[in-house]
Amino acid sequence: MEGQDTSPEAMMAMAERLKKNGNLFFKKKEYAEALKHYVKIFLYINHLNVSDDLKQMVGNRAPKTGSVKGEDVVKLQVVANQNCALCKLNLGDYEYSETFCNKALARNPKAMKAIMIRGRARLRLNNLDGAKQDLEAAQKEFPNSKVIQIDLEYLKRKYKKVEQKQAKLFAGMFDRKPKKQKAKTETERVEDVVSNAIGSEDGDKISSLISQFAGGANSTSSTADQSSSSGEKQ
């Protein structure tokens, strides 16, 4: 906008106002409106974070930072990303919450608030191992945080459900009883012995004869029984 002060100092001042207004909406639990203010912060300050290497490379073409210190810009970038992450967490957008946390940690790997928020987001994304790592690290920094304690208890319950599900799955696999094989008849056992002793082809021929013989014997026995029975009736 024409006439607007675009000096680095004015840009930082505007970013700070956006953060302050965003905090007011956040306290009222108007997370979507707070998020709009936090996101705008980056438009005003990202160009002010110019590394010394870049300044040497481009010389006078590098963006002017005036009296604004690079560490102050980084600090505000970290805070803005953390606040965006917390808004997304409260809005149920856990993937974007984790993304904002990662951006904050890219600026400052020791930003423990970002680690805490990321742990909470990961817990709700069912990344249990990642959540455990983040929440336990955050608890060391914030030992009195009730929010962290509640989430750690929630994490334990989730782990327990996973363990119970796995135990049930493995129990079902090992509890299955093998099917019982039907006992072979005496004739079938003799056929197996013959086949193994003299070879499959010749064994099959002899086994066939054994089966015929066994069948014939049974038939003769049956006929005799019928004749005897018939004689009694007469």
Coordinates of N, CA and C in Angstrom, one line a residue:
M1 N 0.9 -1.2 0.0 CA 0.0 0.0 0.0 C 0.9 1.2 0.0
E2 N 0.5 2.2 -0.8 CA 1.3 3.4 -1.0 C 1.3 4.2 0.4
G3 N 2.5 4.6 0.7 CA 2.6 5.4 2.0 C 2.8 4.6 3.2
Q4 N 2.7 3.3 3.1 CA 2.9 2.4 4.2 C 4.4 2.3 4.5
D5 N 4.8 2.3 5.8 CA 6.1 2.1 6.2 C 6.6 0.7 6.0
T6 N 7.5 0.5 5.1 CA 8.0 -0.9 4.8 C 9.4 -1.2 5.3
S7 N 9.8 -0.4 6.2 CA 11.1 -0.6 6.8 C 11.1 -1.9 7.6
P8 N 12.3 -2.5 7.8 CA 12.4 -3.8 8.6 C 11.8 -3.6 10.0
E9 N 12.0 -2.4 10.6 CA 11.5 -2.2 11.9 C 10.0 -2.1 11.9
A10 N 9.4 -1.5 10.9 CA 7.9 -1.5 10.8 C 7.4 -2.9 10.5
M11 N 8.0 -3.7 9.7 CA 7.6 -5.1 9.5 C 7.6 -5.9 10.8
M12 N 8.6 -5.8 11.6 CA 8.7 -6.5 12.8 C 7.6 -6.0 13.8
A13 N 7.3 -4.7 13.8 CA 6.3 -4.2 14.7 C 4.9 -4.7 14.3
M14 N 4.7 -4.8 13.0 CA 3.4 -5.3 12.5 C 3.2 -6.8 12.8
A15 N 4.3 -7.5 12.7 CA 4.3 -8.9 13.0 C 4.0 -9.1 14.5
E16 N 4.5 -8.3 15.3 CA 4.3 -8.4 16.8 C 2.8 -8.1 17.1
R17 N 2.2 -7.1 16.4 CA 0.8 -6.8 16.6 C -0.1 -8.0 16.2
L18 N 0.3 -8.6 15.1 CA -0.5 -9.8 14.6 C -0.4 -10.9 15.7
K19 N 0.7 -11.1 16.3 CA 0.9 -12.1 17.3 C 0.0 -11.8 18.5
K20 N 0.0 -10.5 18.9 CA -0.8 -10.1 20.1 C -2.2 -10.3 19.8
N21 N -2.7 -9.9 18.6 CA -4.1 -10.0 18.3 C -4.5 -11.5 18.2
G22 N -3.6 -12.3 17.6 CA -3.8 -13.7 17.5 C -4.0 -14.4 18.9
N23 N -3.2 -13.9 19.9 CA -3.3 -14.4 21.2 C -4.6 -14.1 21.9
L24 N -5.2 -12.9 21.5 CA -6.5 -12.6 22.1 C -7.6 -13.5 21.6
F25 N -7.5 -13.8 20.3 CA -8.5 -14.8 19.8 C -8.3 -16.2 20.3
F26 N -7.0 -16.5 20.5 CA -6.7 -17.9 21.1 C -7.3 -18.0 22.5
K27 N -7.1 -17.0 23.3 CA -7.7 -17.1 24.7 C -9.2 -17.2 24.7
K28 N -9.8 -16.7 23.7 CA -11.3 -16.9 23.5 C -11.7 -18.2 22.9
K29 N -10.6 -19.0 22.6 CA -10.8 -20.3 21.9 C -11.4 -20.2 20.5
E30 N -11.1 -19.0 19.9 CA -11.4 -18.8 18.5 C -10.2 -19.2 17.7
Y31 N -9.9 -20.5 17.6 CA -8.7 -20.9 17.0 C -8.5 -20.6 15.5
A32 N -9.6 -20.7 14.8 CA -9.5 -20.4 13.3 C -9.1 -19.0 13.1
E33 N -9.7 -18.1 13.8 CA -9.4 -16.6 13.7 C -8.0 -16.3 14.2
A34 N -7.6 -17.0 15.3 CA -6.2 -16.8 15.8 C -5.2 -17.3 14.7
L35 N -5.5 -18.4 14.1 CA -4.6 -18.9 13.1 C -4.4 -17.9 11.9
K36 N -5.4 -17.2 11.5 CA -5.3 -16.3 10.4 C -4.3 -15.2 10.8
H37 N -4.3 -14.8 12.0 CA -3.3 -13.7 12.4 C -1.9 -14.3 12.5
Y38 N -1.8 -15.5 13.0 CA -0.4 -16.0 13.2 C 0.2 -16.3 11.8
V39 N -0.6 -16.8 10.9 CA 0.0 -17.1 9.5 C 0.5 -15.8 8.8
K40 N -0.2 -14.7 9.0 CA 0.2 -13.5 8.4 C 1.6 -13.0 8.9
I41 N 2.0 -13.4 10.0 CA 3.3 -13.0 10.6 C 4.4 -13.3 9.6
F42 N 4.3 -14.4 8.9 CA 5.4 -14.8 8.1 C 5.5 -13.9 6.9
L43 N 4.4 -13.3 6.4 CA 4.5 -12.4 5.3 C 5.4 -11.1 5.6
Y44 N 5.4 -10.8 6.9 CA 6.1 -9.6 7.3 C 7.6 -9.8 7.7
I45 N 7.9 -11.0 8.1 CA 9.3 -11.2 8.7 C 10.2 -12.2 8.0
N46 N 9.6 -13.1 7.2 CA 10.4 -14.2 6.6 C 11.6 -13.6 5.7
H47 N 11.3 -12.5 5.0 CA 12.3 -11.8 4.2 C 13.4 -11.1 5.0
L48 N 13.2 -11.0 6.3 CA 14.1 -10.3 7.2 C 15.2 -11.3 7.7
N49 N 14.9 -12.5 7.6 CA 15.9 -13.5 8.1 C 16.9 -13.9 7.0
V50 N 17.9 -13.0 6.9 CA 18.9 -13.2 5.8 C 20.2 -13.6 6.4
S51 N 20.7 -14.7 6.0 CA 21.9 -15.3 6.5 C 23.1 -14.5 6.1
D52 N 24.2 -14.5 6.8 CA 25.4 -13.8 6.4 C 26.0 -14.3 5.1
D53 N 25.8 -15.6 4.9 CA 26.3 -16.2 3.6 C 25.6 -15.6 2.4
L54 N 24.3 -15.5 2.6 CA 23.5 -14.9 1.5 C 23.9 -13.4 1.3
K55 N 24.1 -12.7 2.3 CA 24.5 -11.3 2.2 C 25.8 -11.1 1.4
Q56 N 26.7 -12.0 1.7 CA 28.0 -12.0 1.0 C 27.8 -12.3 -0.5
M57 N 26.9 -13.3 -0.8 CA 26.7 -13.7 -2.1 C 26.0 -12.7 -3.0
V58 N 25.0 -12.0 -2.5 CA 24.2 -11.1 -3.3 C 24.5 -9.6 -3.0
G59 N 25.3 -9.4 -2.0 CA 25.8 -8.0 -1.7 C 24.6 -7.1 -1.4
N60 N 24.6 -6.0 -2.2 CA 23.6 -4.9 -1.9 C 22.2 -5.3 -2.3
R61 N 22.1 -6.4 -3.0 CA 20.8 -6.9 -3.4 C 20.0 -7.6 -2.3
A62 N 20.7 -7.9 -1.3 CA 20.1 -8.6 -0.1 C 19.1 -7.7 0.5
P63 N 18.0 -8.3 1.0 CA 17.0 -7.4 1.7 C 17.6 -6.7 2.9
K64 N 17.2 -5.5 3.1 CA 17.7 -4.7 4.2 C 17.0 -5.1 5.5
T65 N 17.8 -5.3 6.5 CA 17.2 -5.7 7.8 C 17.3 -4.6 8.8
G66 N 17.9 -3.4 8.5 CA 18.0 -2.3 9.4 C 18.5 -2.7 10.7
S67 N 17.9 -2.3 11.7 CA 18.3 -2.6 13.1 C 17.7 -3.9 13.6
V68 N 17.0 -4.5 12.8 CA 16.3 -5.8 13.2 C 17.4 -6.9 13.3
K69 N 17.5 -7.6 14.4 CA 18.5 -8.6 14.6 C 17.9 -10.0 14.1
G70 N 18.8 -10.7 13.5 CA 18.4 -12.0 12.9 C 17.9 -13.0 13.9
E71 N 18.4 -13.0 15.2 CA 18.0 -13.9 16.2 C 16.5 -13.5 16.7
D72 N 16.2 -12.2 16.6 CA 14.8 -11.8 16.9 C 13.8 -12.3 15.9
V73 N 14.2 -12.3 14.7 CA 13.4 -12.8 13.6 C 13.1 -14.3 13.8
V74 N 14.2 -15.0 14.0 CA 14.1 -16.5 14.2 C 13.2 -16.8 15.4
K75 N 13.4 -16.1 16.5 CA 12.6 -16.3 17.7 C 11.1 -16.1 17.4
L76 N 10.8 -15.1 16.6 CA 9.4 -14.8 16.3 C 8.8 -15.8 15.3
Q77 N 9.7 -16.3 14.4 CA 9.3 -17.4 13.4 C 8.9 -18.7 14.2
V78 N 9.8 -19.0 15.2 CA 9.5 -20.2 16.0 C 8.2 -20.1 16.8
V79 N 8.0 -18.9 17.4 CA 6.8 -18.7 18.2 C 5.5 -18.8 17.3
A80 N 5.6 -18.1 16.1 CA 4.5 -18.1 15.2 C 4.2 -19.5 14.7
N81 N 5.2 -20.3 14.4 CA 4.9 -21.7 14.0 C 4.3 -22.5 15.1
Q82 N 4.8 -22.3 16.3 CA 4.3 -23.1 17.5 C 2.8 -22.7 17.7
N83 N 2.5 -21.4 17.6 CA 1.1 -21.0 17.8 C 0.2 -21.5 16.7
C84 N 0.7 -21.6 15.5 CA -0.1 -22.1 14.4 C -0.3 -23.6 14.6
A85 N 0.7 -24.3 15.1 CA 0.6 -25.7 15.4 C -0.4 -26.0 16.5
L86 N -0.4 -25.1 17.5 CA -1.4 -25.3 18.6 C -2.8 -25.1 18.1
C87 N -3.0 -24.1 17.3 CA -4.3 -23.8 16.7 C -4.8 -25.0 15.9
K88 N -3.9 -25.6 15.1 CA -4.3 -26.7 14.2 C -4.6 -27.9 15.1
L89 N -3.9 -28.1 16.2 CA -4.1 -29.2 17.2 C -5.5 -29.1 17.7
N90 N -5.9 -27.9 18.2 CA -7.2 -27.7 18.7 C -8.3 -27.8 17.7
L91 N -8.0 -27.6 16.4 CA -9.0 -27.7 15.4 C -9.1 -29.1 14.8
G92 N -8.2 -30.0 15.4 CA -8.3 -31.4 14.9 C -7.5 -31.7 13.7
D93 N -6.7 -30.7 13.2 CA -5.9 -31.0 12.0 C -4.5 -31.3 12.5
Y94 N -4.3 -32.6 12.8 CA -3.1 -33.0 13.5 C -1.9 -33.1 12.5
E95 N -2.1 -33.4 11.3 CA -1.0 -33.5 10.3 C -0.4 -32.1 10.1
Y96 N -1.2 -31.1 9.9 CA -0.7 -29.7 9.8 C -0.1 -29.2 11.1
S97 N -0.6 -29.7 12.2 CA 0.0 -29.3 13.5 C 1.4 -29.8 13.6
E98 N 1.6 -31.1 13.2 CA 3.0 -31.6 13.2 C 3.9 -30.9 12.2
T99 N 3.3 -30.5 11.0 CA 4.1 -29.8 10.0 C 4.6 -28.4 10.6
F100 N 3.7 -27.7 11.2 CA 4.1 -26.4 11.8 C 5.2 -26.6 12.9
C101 N 5.1 -27.7 13.6 CA 6.1 -28.0 14.7 C 7.4 -28.2 14.0
N102 N 7.4 -29.0 13.0 CA 8.7 -29.3 12.3 C 9.3 -28.0 11.7
K103 N 8.5 -27.1 11.3 CA 9.1 -25.8 10.8 C 9.7 -25.0 11.9
A104 N 9.0 -25.0 13.1 CA 9.6 -24.4 14.2 C 10.9 -25.0 14.6
L105 N 11.0 -26.3 14.6 CA 12.2 -27.0 15.0 C 13.3 -26.9 14.0
A106 N 12.9 -26.6 12.7 CA 14.0 -26.4 11.7 C 14.7 -25.1 12.0
R107 N 14.0 -24.1 12.7 CA 14.6 -22.8 13.1 C 15.3 -23.0 14.4
N108 N 14.7 -23.8 15.3 CA 15.4 -24.0 16.6 C 15.1 -25.4 17.0
P109 N 16.1 -26.3 16.9 CA 15.9 -27.7 17.2 C 15.6 -28.0 18.7
K110 N 15.9 -27.0 19.5 CA 15.7 -27.1 21.0 C 14.4 -26.5 21.4
A111 N 13.5 -26.1 20.5 CA 12.2 -25.5 20.9 C 11.3 -26.5 21.5
M112 N 11.3 -26.6 22.8 CA 10.6 -27.7 23.6 C 9.1 -27.6 23.5
K113 N 8.6 -26.4 23.3 CA 7.2 -26.3 23.2 C 6.7 -26.9 21.8
A114 N 7.5 -26.7 20.8 CA 7.2 -27.4 19.5 C 7.3 -28.9 19.6
I115 N 8.2 -29.4 20.4 CA 8.4 -30.8 20.6 C 7.1 -31.4 21.4
M116 N 6.7 -30.6 22.4 CA 5.5 -31.0 23.1 C 4.3 -31.1 22.3
I117 N 4.0 -30.0 21.5 CA 2.9 -30.0 20.6 C 2.9 -31.1 19.6
R118 N 4.1 -31.3 19.0 CA 4.3 -32.4 18.0 C 4.0 -33.7 18.6
G119 N 4.4 -33.9 19.9 CA 4.1 -35.2 20.6 C 2.6 -35.4 20.7
R120 N 1.9 -34.4 21.0 CA 0.4 -34.5 21.2 C -0.2 -34.7 19.9
A121 N 0.3 -34.1 18.8 CA -0.3 -34.4 17.5 C 0.0 -35.8 17.0
R122 N 1.2 -36.3 17.2 CA 1.6 -37.6 16.8 C 0.8 -38.7 17.6
L123 N 0.5 -38.4 18.8 CA -0.4 -39.3 19.6 C -1.7 -39.5 19.0
R124 N -2.3 -38.4 18.5 CA -3.6 -38.5 17.8 C -3.5 -39.0 16.4
L125 N -2.3 -39.0 15.9 CA -2.1 -39.6 14.5 C -1.7 -41.1 14.7
N126 N -1.7 -41.6 15.9 CA -1.4 -43.0 16.2 C 0.1 -43.3 15.9
N127 N 0.9 -42.3 15.9 CA 2.4 -42.5 15.8 C 2.8 -42.6 17.3
L128 N 2.6 -43.8 17.9 CA 2.8 -43.9 19.3 C 4.3 -43.8 19.7
D129 N 5.2 -44.4 18.9 CA 6.6 -44.3 19.3 C 7.1 -42.8 19.2
G130 N 6.7 -42.1 18.1 CA 7.1 -40.7 18.0 C 6.5 -39.9 19.1
A131 N 5.3 -40.1 19.4 CA 4.6 -39.4 20.5 C 5.3 -39.6 21.8
K132 N 5.7 -40.9 22.1 CA 6.4 -41.2 23.3 C 7.7 -40.5 23.4
Q133 N 8.5 -40.4 22.4 CA 9.8 -39.8 22.4 C 9.6 -38.3 22.6
D134 N 8.6 -37.6 22.0 CA 8.4 -36.2 22.1 C 7.9 -35.8 23.5
L135 N 6.9 -36.6 24.0 CA 6.2 -36.3 25.2 C 7.1 -36.5 26.4
E136 N 7.9 -37.5 26.4 CA 8.9 -37.8 27.5 C 10.0 -36.7 27.5
A137 N 10.4 -36.3 26.3 CA 11.4 -35.2 26.3 C 10.8 -33.9 26.8
A138 N 9.5 -33.6 26.4 CA 8.9 -32.4 26.9 C 8.6 -32.4 28.4
Q139 N 8.3 -33.6 28.9 CA 8.0 -33.7 30.4 C 9.2 -33.3 31.2
K140 N 10.4 -33.6 30.7 CA 11.6 -33.2 31.4 C 11.8 -31.7 31.5
E141 N 11.3 -31.0 30.4 CA 11.4 -29.6 30.4 C 10.2 -28.9 31.1
F142 N 9.0 -29.6 31.1 CA 7.8 -29.1 31.8 C 7.3 -30.1 32.7
P143 N 8.0 -30.4 33.8 CA 7.6 -31.5 34.7 C 6.2 -31.4 35.4
N144 N 5.7 -30.2 35.5 CA 4.5 -29.9 36.1 C 3.3 -29.7 35.2
S145 N 3.5 -30.0 33.9 CA 2.5 -29.8 32.9 C 1.4 -31.0 33.0
K146 N 0.2 -30.6 33.3 CA -0.9 -31.5 33.4 C -1.3 -32.0 32.1
V147 N -1.1 -31.2 31.0 CA -1.5 -31.6 29.7 C -0.6 -32.8 29.2
I148 N 0.7 -32.6 29.5 CA 1.6 -33.7 29.1 C 1.3 -35.0 29.9
Q149 N 1.0 -34.8 31.2 CA 0.7 -36.0 32.0 C -0.5 -36.7 31.5
I150 N -1.5 -36.0 31.2 CA -2.8 -36.6 30.7 C -2.5 -37.3 29.4
D151 N -1.7 -36.7 28.5 CA -1.4 -37.4 27.2 C -0.5 -38.6 27.4
L152 N 0.4 -38.6 28.3 CA 1.2 -39.8 28.6 C 0.3 -40.9 29.1
E153 N -0.7 -40.6 29.9 CA -1.6 -41.7 30.4 C -2.4 -42.2 29.2
Y154 N -2.8 -41.3 28.4 CA -3.6 -41.7 27.2 C -2.7 -42.6 26.3
L155 N -1.4 -42.2 26.2 CA -0.5 -43.0 25.4 C -0.3 -44.4 26.0
K156 N -0.3 -44.6 27.3 CA -0.2 -45.9 27.9 C -1.4 -46.7 27.6
R157 N -2.6 -46.1 27.6 CA -3.8 -46.9 27.3 C -3.8 -47.3 25.8
K158 N -3.3 -46.5 24.9 CA -3.2 -46.9 23.5 C -2.2 -48.0 23.3
Y159 N -1.1 -47.9 24.0 CA -0.1 -49.0 23.9 C -0.7 -50.3 24.4
K160 N -1.5 -50.3 25.5 CA -2.1 -51.5 26.1 C -3.1 -52.1 25.1
K161 N -3.8 -51.3 24.4 CA -4.8 -51.8 23.4 C -4.1 -52.5 22.3
V162 N -3.0 -51.9 21.8 CA -2.2 -52.5 20.8 C -1.7 -53.8 21.2
E163 N -1.1 -53.9 22.4 CA -0.6 -55.2 22.9 C -1.6 -56.2 23.1
Q164 N -2.8 -55.8 23.6 CA -3.9 -56.8 23.7 C -4.4 -57.3 22.3
K165 N -4.4 -56.4 21.4 CA -4.8 -56.9 20.0 C -3.8 -57.8 19.4
Q166 N -2.5 -57.5 19.6 CA -1.5 -58.4 19.1 C -1.5 -59.8 19.8
A167 N -1.7 -59.8 21.1 CA -1.8 -61.0 21.9 C -2.9 -61.9 21.4
K168 N -4.1 -61.2 21.2 CA -5.2 -62.0 20.7 C -5.0 -62.6 19.3
L169 N -4.3 -61.8 18.5 CA -4.0 -62.3 17.1 C -3.1 -63.5 17.1
F170 N -2.0 -63.4 17.9 CA -1.0 -64.5 18.0 C -1.7 -65.7 18.7
A171 N -2.5 -65.5 19.7 CA -3.2 -66.6 20.4 C -4.1 -67.3 19.4
G172 N -4.7 -66.6 18.5 CA -5.6 -67.3 17.5 C -4.8 -68.1 16.5
M173 N -3.6 -67.6 16.2 CA -2.7 -68.4 15.3 C -2.2 -69.7 15.9
F174 N -1.8 -69.7 17.1 CA -1.2 -70.9 17.7 C -2.2 -71.8 18.4
D175 N -3.4 -71.3 18.6 CA -4.4 -72.2 19.2 C -5.2 -73.1 18.2
R176 N -4.9 -72.9 16.9 CA -5.6 -73.7 15.9 C -5.1 -75.1 16.0
K177 N -6.0 -76.1 16.2 CA -5.6 -77.5 16.3 C -5.5 -78.1 14.9
P178 N -4.5 -78.9 14.6 CA -4.4 -79.5 13.3 C -5.5 -80.5 13.1
K179 N -5.9 -80.7 11.9 CA -6.9 -81.6 11.5 C -6.4 -83.1 11.8
K180 N -7.3 -83.9 12.4 CA -6.9 -85.3 12.6 C -7.0 -86.1 11.3
Q181 N -5.9 -86.9 11.1 CA -5.9 -87.7 9.9 C -6.7 -89.0 10.2
K182 N -7.5 -89.4 9.2 CA -8.2 -90.6 9.3 C -7.3 -91.8 9.4
A183 N -7.5 -92.7 10.4 CA -6.7 -93.9 10.6 C -6.8 -94.8 9.4
K184 N -5.7 -95.3 8.9 CA -5.7 -96.2 7.8 C -6.1 -97.6 8.2
T185 N -6.8 -98.3 7.2 CA -7.2 -99.7 7.5 C -6.0 -100.6 7.3
E186 N -6.2 -101.8 7.8 CA -5.1 -102.8 7.7 C -4.7 -103.0 6.3
T187 N -5.6 -103.0 5.4 CA -5.3 -103.2 3.9 C -4.5 -102.1 3.4
E188 N -4.8 -100.8 3.8 CA -4.1 -99.7 3.3 C -2.7 -99.7 3.8
R189 N -2.5 -100.1 5.1 CA -1.1 -100.2 5.6 C -0.3 -101.2 4.9
V190 N -0.9 -102.4 4.6 CA -0.2 -103.4 3.8 C 0.2 -102.9 2.4
E191 N -0.7 -102.1 1.8 CA -0.4 -101.6 0.5 C 0.8 -100.6 0.5
D192 N 0.8 -99.8 1.6 CA 1.9 -98.8 1.7 C 3.3 -99.6 1.9
V193 N 3.3 -100.6 2.7 CA 4.5 -101.4 2.9 C 5.0 -102.0 1.6
V194 N 4.1 -102.6 0.8 CA 4.4 -103.2 -0.4 C 5.0 -102.2 -1.4
S195 N 4.3 -101.0 -1.5 CA 4.7 -100.0 -2.5 C 6.1 -99.5 -2.1
N196 N 6.4 -99.3 -0.9 CA 7.7 -98.8 -0.4 C 8.8 -99.8 -0.7
A197 N 8.4 -101.1 -0.6 CA 9.4 -102.1 -0.7 C 9.8 -102.4 -2.1
I198 N 8.9 -102.4 -3.0 CA 9.2 -102.9 -4.4 C 9.0 -101.8 -5.5
G199 N 8.7 -100.6 -5.1 CA 8.5 -99.5 -6.1 C 7.1 -99.2 -6.3
S200 N 6.9 -98.0 -6.7 CA 5.5 -97.5 -6.8 C 4.7 -98.2 -7.9
E201 N 5.3 -98.4 -9.1 CA 4.5 -99.0 -10.2 C 4.1 -100.4 -9.9
D202 N 5.1 -101.3 -9.6 CA 4.7 -102.7 -9.3 C 3.9 -102.8 -8.0
G203 N 4.3 -101.9 -7.1 CA 3.5 -101.9 -5.8 C 2.1 -101.6 -6.0
D204 N 1.8 -100.7 -7.0 CA 0.4 -100.3 -7.2 C -0.4 -101.6 -7.7
K205 N 0.3 -102.4 -8.6 CA -0.4 -103.5 -9.2 C -0.7 -104.5 -8.0
I206 N 0.3 -104.8 -7.2 CA 0.1 -105.8 -6.1 C -0.9 -105.2 -5.1
S207 N -0.9 -103.9 -4.9 CA -1.8 -103.3 -3.9 C -3.2 -103.5 -4.4
S208 N -3.4 -103.4 -5.8 CA -4.7 -103.6 -6.4 C -5.2 -105.0 -6.2
L209 N -4.3 -106.0 -6.3 CA -4.6 -107.4 -6.1 C -5.0 -107.6 -4.6
I210 N -4.2 -107.0 -3.7 CA -4.5 -107.1 -2.3 C -5.9 -106.6 -2.0
S211 N -6.3 -105.4 -2.6 CA -7.6 -104.8 -2.4 C -8.7 -105.7 -2.9
Q212 N -8.4 -106.4 -4.1 CA -9.4 -107.3 -4.7 C -9.6 -108.5 -3.8
F213 N -8.4 -109.0 -3.3 CA -8.5 -110.2 -2.5 C -9.3 -109.9 -1.2
A214 N -8.9 -108.7 -0.6 CA -9.6 -108.3 0.6 C -11.1 -108.1 0.4
G215 N -11.4 -107.5 -0.8 CA -12.8 -107.3 -1.1 C -13.5 -108.6 -1.3
G216 N -12.8 -109.6 -2.0 CA -13.4 -110.9 -2.3 C -13.6 -111.7 -1.0
A217 N -12.7 -111.6 -0.1 CA -12.8 -112.3 1.2 C -14.0 -111.7 2.0
N218 N -14.2 -110.4 1.9 CA -15.3 -109.8 2.6 C -16.6 -110.3 2.0
S219 N -16.6 -110.4 0.6 CA -17.8 -110.8 -0.1 C -18.2 -112.2 0.2
T220 N -17.1 -113.1 0.3 CA -17.4 -114.5 0.6 C -18.0 -114.6 2.0
S221 N -17.4 -113.9 3.0 CA -17.8 -113.9 4.3 C -19.3 -113.4 4.4
S222 N -19.6 -112.4 3.6 CA -20.9 -111.9 3.6 C -21.9 -112.9 3.1
T223 N -21.5 -113.6 2.0 CA -22.4 -114.6 1.4 C -22.6 -115.8 2.4
A224 N -21.6 -116.2 3.1 CA -21.7 -117.3 4.1 C -22.7 -116.9 5.2
D225 N -22.5 -115.6 5.6 CA -23.4 -115.1 6.7 C -24.8 -115.1 6.2
Q226 N -25.1 -114.7 4.9 CA -26.4 -114.7 4.4 C -27.0 -116.1 4.3
S227 N -26.1 -117.1 3.9 CA -26.6 -118.5 3.8 C -27.0 -119.0 5.1
S228 N -26.1 -118.7 6.1 CA -26.4 -119.2 7.5 C -27.7 -118.6 8.0
S229 N -27.9 -117.3 7.7 CA -29.1 -116.7 8.2 C -30.3 -117.2 7.5
S230 N -30.1 -117.5 6.2 CA -31.2 -118.1 5.4 C -31.6 -119.4 5.9
G231 N -30.6 -120.2 6.3 CA -30.9 -121.6 6.9 C -31.7 -121.5 8.1
E232 N -31.4 -120.5 9.0 CA -32.1 -120.4 10.2 C -33.6 -120.1 10.0
K233 N -33.8 -119.3 9.0 CA -35.2 -118.9 8.7 C -36.0 -120.1 8.2
Q234 N -35.3 -121.0 7.4 CA -36.0 -122.2 6.9 C -36.3 -123.1 8.0

